[in-house]
Tab-separated table of C-alpha atoms in Angstrom:
chain	number	residue	atom	x	y	z
S	1	MET	CA	0.000	0.000	0.000
S	2	SER	CA	1.385	3.402	-0.969
S	3	LEU	CA	1.608	6.267	1.496
S	4	LEU	CA	-1.366	8.061	-0.032
S	5	GLU	CA	-3.430	4.864	-0.107
S	6	GLN	CA	-3.002	4.560	3.654
S	7	TYR	CA	-5.140	7.676	4.067
S	8	LYS	CA	-8.170	6.027	2.467
S	9	ILE	CA	-10.961	4.818	4.733
S	10	THR	CA	-13.061	3.402	1.913
S	11	GLY	CA	-16.366	1.997	3.128
S	12	LYS	CA	-15.622	2.704	6.790
S	13	VAL	CA	-18.653	3.753	8.831
S	14	VAL	CA	-17.709	6.710	11.061
S	15	ILE	CA	-20.082	8.205	13.616
S	16	ILE	CA	-19.775	11.943	14.318
S	17	THR	CA	-21.593	13.370	17.326
S	18	GLY	CA	-22.583	17.010	17.145
S	19	GLY	CA	-22.458	16.446	13.404
S	20	ALA	CA	-24.635	19.417	12.474
S	21	GLY	CA	-22.223	22.015	13.869
S	22	LEU	CA	-19.423	23.789	12.016
S	23	ILE	CA	-16.631	21.495	13.220
S	24	GLY	CA	-18.907	18.469	12.903
S	25	ARG	CA	-19.415	19.271	9.228
S	26	LYS	CA	-15.658	19.583	8.771
S	27	HIS	CA	-15.215	16.133	10.326
S	28	THR	CA	-17.826	14.921	7.841
S	29	GLU	CA	-15.812	16.341	4.962
S	30	ALA	CA	-12.759	14.457	6.207
S	31	VAL	CA	-14.658	11.158	6.166
S	32	LEU	CA	-16.089	11.816	2.708
S	33	GLU	CA	-12.714	12.841	1.291
S	34	GLY	CA	-11.337	9.541	2.563
S	35	GLU	CA	-14.211	7.662	0.851
S	36	GLY	CA	-15.778	6.691	4.155
S	37	ILE	CA	-19.420	6.807	5.226
S	38	PRO	CA	-20.148	9.593	7.727
S	39	VAL	CA	-22.961	9.161	10.232
S	40	LEU	CA	-24.020	12.483	11.720
S	41	LEU	CA	-25.705	12.490	15.129
S	42	ASP	CA	-27.324	15.611	16.551
S	43	ILE	CA	-30.341	16.633	18.608
S	44	PHE	CA	-31.278	19.475	16.240
S	45	GLU	CA	-33.299	18.020	13.382
S	46	ASP	CA	-33.362	21.153	11.205
S	47	SER	CA	-29.610	21.744	11.555
S	48	LEU	CA	-28.969	18.092	10.762
S	49	ALA	CA	-31.068	18.313	7.601
S	50	ARG	CA	-29.144	21.420	6.498
S	51	ALA	CA	-25.813	19.719	7.175
S	52	LYS	CA	-26.841	16.688	5.118
S	53	GLN	CA	-28.000	18.884	2.250
S	54	GLU	CA	-24.708	20.805	2.329
S	55	MET	CA	-22.635	17.616	2.293
S	56	THR	CA	-24.647	15.870	-0.440
S	57	GLU	CA	-24.414	18.968	-2.643
S	58	LYS	CA	-20.664	19.191	-2.101
S	59	TYR	CA	-20.109	15.432	-2.487
S	60	PRO	CA	-22.826	14.244	-4.907
S	61	GLY	CA	-23.447	10.525	-4.982
S	62	LYS	CA	-21.641	9.849	-1.700
S	63	PRO	CA	-23.625	8.449	1.252
S	64	VAL	CA	-24.292	10.653	4.281
S	65	GLU	CA	-26.275	9.113	7.126
S	66	THR	CA	-28.032	11.282	9.720
S	67	TYR	CA	-29.814	10.471	12.973
S	68	VAL	CA	-31.590	12.693	15.442
S	69	ALA	CA	-30.193	11.234	18.649
S	70	ASP	CA	-29.596	12.166	22.267
S	71	ILE	CA	-26.071	11.061	23.151
S	72	THR	CA	-26.895	11.210	26.862
S	73	SER	CA	-29.408	8.397	26.318
S	74	ARG	CA	-28.033	4.867	25.934
S	75	GLU	CA	-31.339	3.751	24.426
S	76	SER	CA	-31.104	6.429	21.734
S	77	LEU	CA	-27.542	5.380	20.864
S	78	GLU	CA	-28.434	1.695	20.778
S	79	LYS	CA	-31.147	2.407	18.198
S	80	VAL	CA	-28.543	4.087	15.990
S	81	ARG	CA	-26.131	1.180	16.526
S	82	ASP	CA	-28.714	-1.445	15.652
S	83	ASP	CA	-29.808	0.416	12.533
S	84	LEU	CA	-26.225	0.855	11.295
S	85	LEU	CA	-25.340	-2.778	11.937
S	86	ALA	CA	-28.446	-3.913	10.073
S	87	LYS	CA	-27.552	-1.669	7.131
S	88	TYR	CA	-23.747	-1.970	6.967
S	89	GLY	CA	-22.775	-4.799	9.315
S	90	HIS	CA	-19.950	-2.834	10.959
S	91	ILE	CA	-19.044	0.395	12.772
S	92	ASP	CA	-15.458	1.526	12.242
S	93	GLY	CA	-14.996	4.959	13.723
S	94	LEU	CA	-16.351	7.409	16.266
S	95	ILE	CA	-15.643	11.109	16.625
S	96	ASN	CA	-16.853	12.370	20.007
S	97	ASN	CA	-17.380	15.948	18.927
S	98	ALA	CA	-20.568	16.989	20.759
S	99	ALA	CA	-20.216	19.443	23.632
S	100	ASN	CA	-21.859	22.538	25.026
S	101	ASN	CA	-19.339	25.055	23.762
S	102	PRO	CA	-19.734	28.574	25.146
S	103	LYS	CA	-18.809	30.775	22.180
S	104	MET	CA	-18.249	34.469	21.738
S	105	GLU	CA	-20.326	34.338	18.553
S	106	GLY	CA	-23.962	33.345	18.267
S	107	GLY	CA	-25.280	34.405	21.677
S	108	SER	CA	-24.408	31.172	23.485
S	109	LYS	CA	-26.610	30.767	26.573
S	110	ASN	CA	-23.715	29.662	28.788
S	111	MET	CA	-21.220	32.284	27.660
S	112	GLY	CA	-22.009	35.400	29.626
S	113	ALA	CA	-21.708	37.209	32.925
S	114	ILE	CA	-21.724	34.048	35.033
S	115	GLN	CA	-18.995	34.119	37.658
S	116	PHE	CA	-17.539	30.906	39.099
S	117	HIS	CA	-19.296	31.350	42.446
S	118	ASN	CA	-22.759	31.590	40.894
S	119	LEU	CA	-22.488	29.145	37.997
S	120	PRO	CA	-25.825	27.258	38.125
S	121	LEU	CA	-25.507	23.622	39.101
S	122	SER	CA	-27.920	22.782	36.289
S	123	MET	CA	-25.514	24.294	33.736
S	124	TRP	CA	-22.575	22.364	35.219
S	125	GLN	CA	-24.542	19.106	35.091
S	126	ASP	CA	-25.784	19.698	31.552
S	127	ASP	CA	-22.251	20.444	30.307
S	128	MET	CA	-20.932	17.282	31.986
S	129	ASN	CA	-23.796	15.186	30.605
S	130	VAL	CA	-23.203	16.230	27.003
S	131	GLY	CA	-19.425	16.584	26.968
S	132	LEU	CA	-18.350	13.691	29.194
S	133	THR	CA	-21.254	11.327	29.862
S	134	GLY	CA	-22.258	11.493	26.196
S	135	ALA	CA	-18.740	10.606	25.072
S	136	PHE	CA	-18.587	7.814	27.664
S	137	LEU	CA	-21.868	6.309	26.457
S	138	CYS	CA	-20.862	6.555	22.788
S	139	CYS	CA	-17.629	4.733	23.577
S	140	GLN	CA	-19.576	2.065	25.454
S	141	VAL	CA	-22.154	1.506	22.733
S	142	PHE	CA	-20.125	2.021	19.547
S	143	GLY	CA	-16.655	1.276	20.897
S	144	TYR	CA	-17.777	-2.144	22.101
S	145	GLU	CA	-18.803	-3.031	18.547
S	146	MET	CA	-15.290	-2.112	17.411
S	147	GLU	CA	-13.841	-4.239	20.198
S	148	LYS	CA	-15.907	-7.212	19.017
S	149	GLN	CA	-14.737	-6.803	15.420
S	150	LYS	CA	-11.159	-6.167	16.654
S	151	SER	CA	-10.759	-2.923	14.723
S	152	GLY	CA	-11.798	0.682	15.034
S	153	VAL	CA	-10.721	4.248	15.742
S	154	ILE	CA	-12.091	6.763	18.227
S	155	ILE	CA	-11.213	10.459	18.182
S	156	ASN	CA	-12.186	12.462	21.248
S	157	ILE	CA	-12.404	16.165	20.491
S	158	SER	CA	-10.884	18.309	23.221
S	159	SER	CA	-9.503	21.844	22.884
S	160	ASP	CA	-6.551	23.995	23.821
S	161	TYR	CA	-8.623	24.487	26.984
S	162	GLY	CA	-8.068	20.805	27.687
S	163	ILE	CA	-4.377	21.669	28.101
S	164	ILE	CA	-4.391	25.231	29.447
S	165	SER	CA	-6.941	27.288	31.334
S	166	PRO	CA	-8.981	30.030	29.633
S	167	ASN	CA	-7.338	33.431	29.726
S	168	GLN	CA	-10.328	35.443	30.911
S	169	ASN	CA	-8.684	38.692	29.823
S	170	ILE	CA	-9.559	38.062	26.179
S	171	TYR	CA	-13.267	38.122	27.066
S	172	ARG	CA	-13.153	41.306	29.148
S	173	LYS	CA	-14.600	44.612	27.998
S	174	GLU	CA	-13.272	47.962	29.164
S	175	GLY	CA	-15.750	50.016	31.163
S	176	VAL	CA	-17.903	47.028	32.112
S	177	ALA	CA	-18.472	46.298	35.807
S	178	GLU	CA	-16.744	43.192	37.155
S	179	GLU	CA	-20.008	41.381	37.831
S	180	ASP	CA	-21.093	41.993	34.230
S	181	GLN	CA	-17.916	40.721	32.557
S	182	THR	CA	-18.189	37.756	30.202
S	183	ILE	CA	-16.599	34.595	31.635
S	184	LYS	CA	-15.621	31.335	29.929
S	185	PRO	CA	-17.218	28.853	32.369
S	186	VAL	CA	-15.303	26.317	34.422
S	187	SER	CA	-17.413	23.429	33.122
S	188	TYR	CA	-16.018	23.757	29.598
S	189	SER	CA	-12.437	23.470	30.851
S	190	VAL	CA	-13.241	20.503	33.068
S	191	VAL	CA	-15.004	18.663	30.225
S	192	LYS	CA	-12.125	19.223	27.826
S	193	HIS	CA	-9.545	18.079	30.388
S	194	GLY	CA	-11.735	15.091	31.219
S	195	ILE	CA	-12.100	13.963	27.620
S	196	MET	CA	-8.326	13.599	27.444
S	197	GLY	CA	-8.440	11.343	30.498
S	198	LEU	CA	-11.078	9.210	28.783
S	199	THR	CA	-8.779	8.866	25.777
S	200	LYS	CA	-5.837	7.674	27.869
S	201	TYR	CA	-7.938	5.178	29.797
S	202	LEU	CA	-9.514	3.636	26.693
S	203	ALA	CA	-6.238	3.591	24.760
S	204	THR	CA	-4.773	1.300	27.413
S	205	TYR	CA	-7.990	-0.665	27.917
S	206	TRP	CA	-8.382	-1.426	24.200
S	207	GLY	CA	-4.672	-1.370	23.330
S	208	LYS	CA	-4.457	-5.074	22.436
S	209	LYS	CA	-7.984	-5.298	21.072
S	210	GLY	CA	-7.530	-3.434	17.803
S	211	VAL	CA	-9.212	-0.192	18.851
S	212	ARG	CA	-7.151	3.014	18.774
S	213	VAL	CA	-8.237	6.067	20.780
S	214	ASN	CA	-6.720	9.534	20.405
S	215	THR	CA	-7.515	13.144	21.270
S	216	LEU	CA	-7.669	16.060	18.846
S	217	CYS	CA	-7.391	19.594	20.229
S	218	PRO	CA	-8.680	22.175	17.751
S	219	ALA	CA	-8.319	25.744	18.938
S	220	SER	CA	-9.071	29.391	18.291
S	221	LEU	CA	-11.503	28.896	15.405
S	222	GLN	CA	-12.336	32.190	13.714
S	223	ASN	CA	-16.052	32.258	13.021
S	224	GLY	CA	-17.618	35.696	13.110
S	225	GLN	CA	-16.310	36.971	16.443
S	226	ASP	CA	-15.948	40.713	16.936
S	227	PRO	CA	-12.633	42.279	15.815
S	228	GLU	CA	-11.552	43.176	19.371
S	229	PHE	CA	-11.816	39.534	20.483
S	230	ILE	CA	-9.980	38.290	17.384
S	231	GLU	CA	-7.150	40.754	18.009
S	232	LYS	CA	-6.831	39.794	21.686
S	233	LEU	CA	-6.787	36.062	21.025
S	234	SER	CA	-4.453	36.319	18.025
S	235	ALA	CA	-1.937	38.146	20.214
S	236	LEU	CA	-1.657	34.984	22.355
S	237	VAL	CA	-0.899	32.721	19.379
S	238	PRO	CA	2.696	32.453	18.088
S	239	MET	CA	1.390	32.245	14.513
S	240	GLY	CA	-0.422	35.522	15.154
S	241	ARG	CA	-3.892	34.481	13.983
S	242	MET	CA	-6.904	32.344	14.730
S	243	SER	CA	-7.509	29.081	12.891
S	244	ARG	CA	-9.615	28.462	9.793
S	245	PRO	CA	-12.256	25.693	9.682
S	246	ASP	CA	-10.502	24.088	6.700
S	247	GLU	CA	-7.318	23.512	8.717
S	248	TYR	CA	-8.760	20.499	10.590
S	249	PRO	CA	-10.136	17.877	8.157
S	250	ALA	CA	-6.786	16.574	6.855
S	251	THR	CA	-5.628	15.831	10.403
S	252	VAL	CA	-8.925	14.103	11.206
S	253	LEU	CA	-8.549	11.880	8.142
S	254	TYR	CA	-4.986	11.023	9.146
S	255	MET	CA	-6.140	10.053	12.626
S	256	LEU	CA	-8.977	7.891	11.270
S	257	SER	CA	-6.857	6.112	8.695
S	258	ASP	CA	-4.142	3.469	8.674
S	259	ALA	CA	-1.629	6.287	8.168
S	260	SER	CA	-1.739	6.652	11.971
S	261	SER	CA	-1.854	2.906	12.703
S	262	TYR	CA	0.712	3.051	15.543
S	263	MET	CA	-0.789	6.077	17.265
S	264	THR	CA	-3.013	5.590	20.300
S	265	GLY	CA	-3.475	7.519	23.524
S	266	ALA	CA	-2.001	10.571	21.819
S	267	THR	CA	-3.027	14.211	21.921
S	268	VAL	CA	-2.823	16.023	18.601
S	269	VAL	CA	-2.832	19.800	19.111
S	270	LEU	CA	-3.755	22.268	16.363
S	271	ASP	CA	-3.465	25.630	18.092
S	272	GLY	CA	-0.943	27.721	16.179
S	273	GLY	CA	1.459	27.172	19.047
S	274	ARG	CA	-0.638	28.791	21.747
S	275	THR	CA	-0.276	26.090	24.393
S	276	ILE	CA	3.527	26.122	24.213
């Protein structure tokens, strides 16, 4: 097999949680470029339909599976598993991408003037349920199928905030009272650190069973934030800029494919050098 042929994942069924989001769609492109079969899971039916339409228009004739599913529900995941096994007979990859991500753009409900001392317990629990419990359940349900077939790849999506802590200064606004300052919540950091722990545990647990598990840390994605925020964040990055959405898919394909066949338990960081 040539070097380029090792990047092909032809016919591989790869599940992508949070598949309707921006990064989820980029993961989908990676699977399609590698000739695999992406399976997009999301709780938002309309967004999922738009994502499927976008992918089928960009990659005509290539299969794109979508399921409205709650990753915090084992029953919901088992229905997806059973349907995929009936249709394809195998599940080959999982990208644990879903998380409640508090963003500067888009009016995120959990990105605001919420200080650590008054972060609602309900928000903490919801973030843990989606970001950690959801990933855990997906690994149980889909990862076990890979264990049984003695082959498979899992990519857990973390962040630069899985390695470092948020620098709250980039979210601050001059002239705004302290209690009204925007704060990146603690739950996001804890989830992204925790997902890396899940990777390490499963990489050792499944090490001799044919299932590889790695972490990808995307970071600093530029996506419509205000110019002041972009300038502040870019100043913290050695490359001097935020990342583009198209800078992730090639790495995802590498991690899914046989090109990375000896890599497990690893953390792949795409952050322009920020965490160093």
